[in-house]
Short mmCIF file of C-alpha atoms in Angstrom, two decimals:
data_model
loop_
_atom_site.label_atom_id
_atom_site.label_comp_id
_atom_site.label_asym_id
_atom_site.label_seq_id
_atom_site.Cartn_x
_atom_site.Cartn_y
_atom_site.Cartn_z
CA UNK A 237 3.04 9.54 15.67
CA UNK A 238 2.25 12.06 18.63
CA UNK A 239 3.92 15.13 16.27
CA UNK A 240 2.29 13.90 13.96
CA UNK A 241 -1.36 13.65 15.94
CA UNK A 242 -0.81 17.01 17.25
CA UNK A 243 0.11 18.55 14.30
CA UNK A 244 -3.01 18.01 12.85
CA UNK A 245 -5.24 18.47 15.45
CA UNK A 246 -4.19 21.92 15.94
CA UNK A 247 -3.96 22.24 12.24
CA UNK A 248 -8.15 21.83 12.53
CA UNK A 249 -8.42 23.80 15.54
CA UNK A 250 -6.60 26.55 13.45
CA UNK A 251 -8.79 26.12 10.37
CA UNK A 252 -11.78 26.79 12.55
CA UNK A 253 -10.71 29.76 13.52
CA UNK A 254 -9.92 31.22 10.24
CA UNK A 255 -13.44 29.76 8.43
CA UNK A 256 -14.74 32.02 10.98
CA UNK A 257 -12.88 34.73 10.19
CA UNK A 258 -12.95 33.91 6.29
CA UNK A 259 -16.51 32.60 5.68
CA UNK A 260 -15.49 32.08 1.87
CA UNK A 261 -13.08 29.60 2.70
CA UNK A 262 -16.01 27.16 3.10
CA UNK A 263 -16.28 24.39 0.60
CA UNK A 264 -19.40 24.54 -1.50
CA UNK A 265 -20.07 28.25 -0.50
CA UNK A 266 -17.03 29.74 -1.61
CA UNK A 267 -18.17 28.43 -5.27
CA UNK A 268 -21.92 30.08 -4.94
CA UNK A 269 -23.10 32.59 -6.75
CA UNK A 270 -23.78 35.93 -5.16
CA UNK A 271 -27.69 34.63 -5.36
CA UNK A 272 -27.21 31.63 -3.95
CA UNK A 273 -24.84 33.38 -1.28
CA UNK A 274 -27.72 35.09 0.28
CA UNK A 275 -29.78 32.54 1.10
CA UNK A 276 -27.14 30.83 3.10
CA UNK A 277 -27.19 31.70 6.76
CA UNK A 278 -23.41 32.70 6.78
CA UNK A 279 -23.19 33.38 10.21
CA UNK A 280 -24.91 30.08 11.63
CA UNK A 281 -22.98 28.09 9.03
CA UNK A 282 -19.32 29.93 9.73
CA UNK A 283 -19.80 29.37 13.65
CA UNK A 284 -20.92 25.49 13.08
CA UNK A 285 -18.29 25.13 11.14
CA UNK A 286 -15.54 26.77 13.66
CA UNK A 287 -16.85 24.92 16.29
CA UNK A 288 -16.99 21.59 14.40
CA UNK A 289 -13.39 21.92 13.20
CA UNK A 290 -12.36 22.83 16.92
CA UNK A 291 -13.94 19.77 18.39
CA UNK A 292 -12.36 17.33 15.36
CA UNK A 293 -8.90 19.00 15.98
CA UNK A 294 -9.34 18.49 20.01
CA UNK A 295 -11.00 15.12 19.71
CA UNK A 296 -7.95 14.07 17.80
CA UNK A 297 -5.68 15.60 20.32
CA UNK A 298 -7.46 14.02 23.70
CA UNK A 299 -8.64 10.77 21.73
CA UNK A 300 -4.72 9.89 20.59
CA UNK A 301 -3.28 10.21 23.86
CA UNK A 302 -6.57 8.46 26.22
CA UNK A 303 -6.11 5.33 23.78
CA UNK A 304 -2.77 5.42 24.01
CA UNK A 305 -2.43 5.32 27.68
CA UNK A 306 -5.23 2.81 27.87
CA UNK A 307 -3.48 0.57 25.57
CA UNK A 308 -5.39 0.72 22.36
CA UNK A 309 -3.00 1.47 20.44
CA UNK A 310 -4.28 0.77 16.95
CA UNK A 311 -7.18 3.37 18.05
CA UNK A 312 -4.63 5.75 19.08
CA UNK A 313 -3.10 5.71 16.04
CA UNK A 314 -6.03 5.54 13.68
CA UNK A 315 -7.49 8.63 15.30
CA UNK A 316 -6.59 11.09 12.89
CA UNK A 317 -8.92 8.84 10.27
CA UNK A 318 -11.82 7.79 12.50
CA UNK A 319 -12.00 11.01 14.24
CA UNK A 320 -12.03 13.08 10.54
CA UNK A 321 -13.99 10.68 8.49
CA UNK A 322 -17.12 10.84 11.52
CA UNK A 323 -16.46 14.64 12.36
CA UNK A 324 -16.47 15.74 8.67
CA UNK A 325 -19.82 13.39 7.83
CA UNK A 326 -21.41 15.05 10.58
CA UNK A 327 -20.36 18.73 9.82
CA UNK A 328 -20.97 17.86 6.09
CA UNK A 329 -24.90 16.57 6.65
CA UNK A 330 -25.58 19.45 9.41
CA UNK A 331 -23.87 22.14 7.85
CA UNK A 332 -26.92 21.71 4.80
CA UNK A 333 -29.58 22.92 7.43
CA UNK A 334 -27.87 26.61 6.65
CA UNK A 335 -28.22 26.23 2.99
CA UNK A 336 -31.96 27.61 2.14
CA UNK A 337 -31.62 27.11 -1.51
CA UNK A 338 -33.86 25.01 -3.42
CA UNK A 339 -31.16 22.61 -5.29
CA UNK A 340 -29.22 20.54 -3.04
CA UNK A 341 -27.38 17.60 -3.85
CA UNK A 342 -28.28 15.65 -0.36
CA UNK A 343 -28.69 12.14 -1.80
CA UNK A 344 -25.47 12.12 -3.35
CA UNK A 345 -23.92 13.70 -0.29
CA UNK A 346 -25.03 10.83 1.79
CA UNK A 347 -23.73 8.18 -0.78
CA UNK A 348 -20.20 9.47 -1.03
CA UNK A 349 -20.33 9.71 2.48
CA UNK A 350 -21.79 6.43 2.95
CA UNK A 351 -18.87 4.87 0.22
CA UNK A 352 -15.87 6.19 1.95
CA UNK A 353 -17.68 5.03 5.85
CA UNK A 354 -17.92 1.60 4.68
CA UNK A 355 -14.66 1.48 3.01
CA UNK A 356 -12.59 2.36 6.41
CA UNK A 357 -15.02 -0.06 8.09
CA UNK A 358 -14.12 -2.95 5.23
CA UNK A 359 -10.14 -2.08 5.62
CA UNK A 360 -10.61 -2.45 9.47
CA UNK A 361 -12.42 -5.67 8.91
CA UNK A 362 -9.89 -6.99 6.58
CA UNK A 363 -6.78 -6.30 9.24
CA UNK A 364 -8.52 -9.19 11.67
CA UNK A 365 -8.67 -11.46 9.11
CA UNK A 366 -6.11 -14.19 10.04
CA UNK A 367 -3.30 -14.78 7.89
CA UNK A 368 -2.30 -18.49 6.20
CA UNK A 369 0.94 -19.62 5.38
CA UNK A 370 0.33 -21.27 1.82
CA UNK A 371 3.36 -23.53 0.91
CA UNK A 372 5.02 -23.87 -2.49
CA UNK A 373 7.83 -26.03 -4.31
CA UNK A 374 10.52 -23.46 -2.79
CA UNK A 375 8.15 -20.48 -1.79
CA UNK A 376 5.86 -19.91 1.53
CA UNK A 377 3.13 -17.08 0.70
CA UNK A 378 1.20 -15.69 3.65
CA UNK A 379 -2.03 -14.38 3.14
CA UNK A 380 -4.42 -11.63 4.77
CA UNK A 381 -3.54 -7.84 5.24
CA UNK A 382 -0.01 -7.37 4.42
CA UNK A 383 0.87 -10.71 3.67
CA UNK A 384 3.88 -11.96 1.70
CA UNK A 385 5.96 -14.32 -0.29
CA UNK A 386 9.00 -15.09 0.23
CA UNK A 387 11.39 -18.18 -1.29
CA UNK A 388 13.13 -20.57 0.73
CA UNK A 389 16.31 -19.46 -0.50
CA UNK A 390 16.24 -15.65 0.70
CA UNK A 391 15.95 -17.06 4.38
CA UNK A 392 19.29 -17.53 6.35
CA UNK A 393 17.52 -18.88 9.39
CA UNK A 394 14.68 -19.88 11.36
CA UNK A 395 14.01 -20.23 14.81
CA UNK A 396 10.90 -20.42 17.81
CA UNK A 397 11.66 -17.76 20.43
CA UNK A 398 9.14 -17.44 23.58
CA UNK A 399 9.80 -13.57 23.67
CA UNK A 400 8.75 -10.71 21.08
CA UNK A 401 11.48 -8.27 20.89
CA UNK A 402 9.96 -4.60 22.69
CA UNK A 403 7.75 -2.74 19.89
CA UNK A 404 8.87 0.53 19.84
CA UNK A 405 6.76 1.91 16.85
CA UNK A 406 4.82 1.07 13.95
CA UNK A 407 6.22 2.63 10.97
CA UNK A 408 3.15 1.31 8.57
CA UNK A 409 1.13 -1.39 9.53
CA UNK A 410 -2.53 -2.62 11.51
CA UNK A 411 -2.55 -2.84 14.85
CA UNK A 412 -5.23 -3.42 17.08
CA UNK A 413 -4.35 -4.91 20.50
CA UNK A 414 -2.73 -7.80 20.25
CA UNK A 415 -2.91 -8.54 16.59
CA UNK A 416 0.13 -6.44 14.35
CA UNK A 417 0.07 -6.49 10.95
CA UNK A 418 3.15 -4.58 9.10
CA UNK A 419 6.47 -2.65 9.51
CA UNK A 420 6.89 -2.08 13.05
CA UNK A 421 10.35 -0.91 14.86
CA UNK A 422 11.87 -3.44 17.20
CA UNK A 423 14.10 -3.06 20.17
CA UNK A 424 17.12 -4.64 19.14
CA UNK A 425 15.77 -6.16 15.80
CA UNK A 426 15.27 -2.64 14.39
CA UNK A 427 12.65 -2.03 11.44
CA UNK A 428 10.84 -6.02 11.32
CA UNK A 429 7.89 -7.26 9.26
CA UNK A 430 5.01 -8.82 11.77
CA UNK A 431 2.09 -11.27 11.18
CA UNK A 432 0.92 -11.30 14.93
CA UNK A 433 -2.46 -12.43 15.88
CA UNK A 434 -1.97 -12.85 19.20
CA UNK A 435 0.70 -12.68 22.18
CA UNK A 436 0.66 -16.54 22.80
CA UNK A 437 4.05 -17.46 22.38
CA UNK A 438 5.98 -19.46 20.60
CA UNK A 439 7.08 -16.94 17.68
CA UNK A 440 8.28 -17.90 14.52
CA UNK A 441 11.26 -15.68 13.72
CA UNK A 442 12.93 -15.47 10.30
CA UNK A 443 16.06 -14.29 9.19
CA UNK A 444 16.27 -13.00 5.77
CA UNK A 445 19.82 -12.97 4.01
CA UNK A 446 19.97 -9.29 4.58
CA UNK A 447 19.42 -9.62 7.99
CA UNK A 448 16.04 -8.58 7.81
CA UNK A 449 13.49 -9.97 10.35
CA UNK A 450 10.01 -11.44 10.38
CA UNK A 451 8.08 -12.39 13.04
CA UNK A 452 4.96 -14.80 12.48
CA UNK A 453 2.67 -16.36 15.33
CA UNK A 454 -1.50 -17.50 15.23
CA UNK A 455 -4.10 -18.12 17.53
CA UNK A 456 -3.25 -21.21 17.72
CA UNK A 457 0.48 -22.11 19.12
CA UNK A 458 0.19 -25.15 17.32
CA UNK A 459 -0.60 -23.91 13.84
CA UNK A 460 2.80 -21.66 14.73
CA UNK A 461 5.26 -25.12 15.41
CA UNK A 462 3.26 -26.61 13.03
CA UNK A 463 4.79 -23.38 10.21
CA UNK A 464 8.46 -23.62 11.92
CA UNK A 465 8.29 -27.28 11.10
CA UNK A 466 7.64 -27.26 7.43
CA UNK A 467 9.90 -24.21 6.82
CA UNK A 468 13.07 -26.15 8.52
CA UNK A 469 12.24 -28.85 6.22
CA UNK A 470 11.77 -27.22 3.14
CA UNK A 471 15.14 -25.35 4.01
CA UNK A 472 17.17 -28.55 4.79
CA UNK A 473 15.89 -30.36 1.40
#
């Protein structure tokens, strides 16, 4: 995840260096006629843009590592989509004050904009949601962002362990302080599945057949004995 933060960060730095250099590599303008083209301010709108693409790819940079190191990690590693979705709304909205033609499509800029805002602000919403565990004849569903089924059958074992096993990364998942959502990679477990909504222990630990692992626990420690419970008795039935 840092390659992967840097990497793009100075990919935008680089890009607003070269829109600077190559004004018709600018959405929207490169596709103007040669009429249109001159009543663009080229030169305000090439240096906003530089600028703006500079502070998205060095916002991405700074803003991965200072959440990291504060411990925010979901942040951290959502900055490459927060830090994008705001920086590109704004350059998109300010970048129209250059544009001194008549016909502009402003309205519908500011609903597409507005869709896609409110869409990263549902899925963020939907990741605290807390999961249920939803029992079945032989099958335990549980519900929420990246919930599951499984059947009684493809667990080998289950257990209550006071400890969660070191995260080392998430490989695709939610996480926002204590609540972890997804695929994450475990010291000695290896690649696990998590439903974690808080770090209250006990955890509920299963053990696929394939030696896969999942690792469930709720707010309430309680609700979490309560699911270790009726999963040993479904599996001794």
């Amino acid at each position: 995840m840092d390659i992967l933060n840097l990497i793009v960060g100075l990919f935008m730095i680089g890009i607003g260096f070269l829109v600077k250099s190559v004004p018709d590599l600018i959405a929207g303008y490169n596709t103007m006629s040669k009429d249109k083209k001159k009543n663009v301010n080229i030169e305000g709108l090439s240096t906003f843009m530089r600028n703006g693409l500079i502070t998205i790819g060095l916002s991405i940079i700074i803003g991965y590592y200072l959440f990291k190191w504060i411990g925010f990690t979901m942040i951290a590693n959502s900055m490459i989509l927060i830090v994008t979705l705001v920086g590109v709304t704004i350059l998109v909205i300010n970048a129209q004050k250059f544009d001194h033609n008549k016909t502009k499509k402003t309205k519908l800029t500011y609903f597409i904009l507005g869709l896609v805002f409110l869409f990263v602000i549902g899925l963020i919403t939907y990741g605290f949601i807390p999961s249920k565990a939803i029992y079945g004849n032989d099958t335990i569903r549980f519900s929420g962002m990246y919930g599951f089924e499984i059947s009684i059958g493809e667990i080998e074992n289950v257990e209550l362990s006071n400890e969660l096993p070191t995260i080392k990364m998430r490989t695709n998942g939610f996480s926002f302080g204590n609540i972890k959502k997804g695929f994450f990679n475990l010291d000695k477990f290896g690649k696990s599945r998590l439903l974690i909504h808080s770090d209250l222990f006990p955890y509920l630990i299963l053990t696929k057949n394939n030696g896969d692992k999942i690792i469930i626990n709720f707010k309430d420690k309680i609700e979490t004995e309560k699911s270790f419970d009726n999963i040993k008795t479904m599996i001794n039935k």
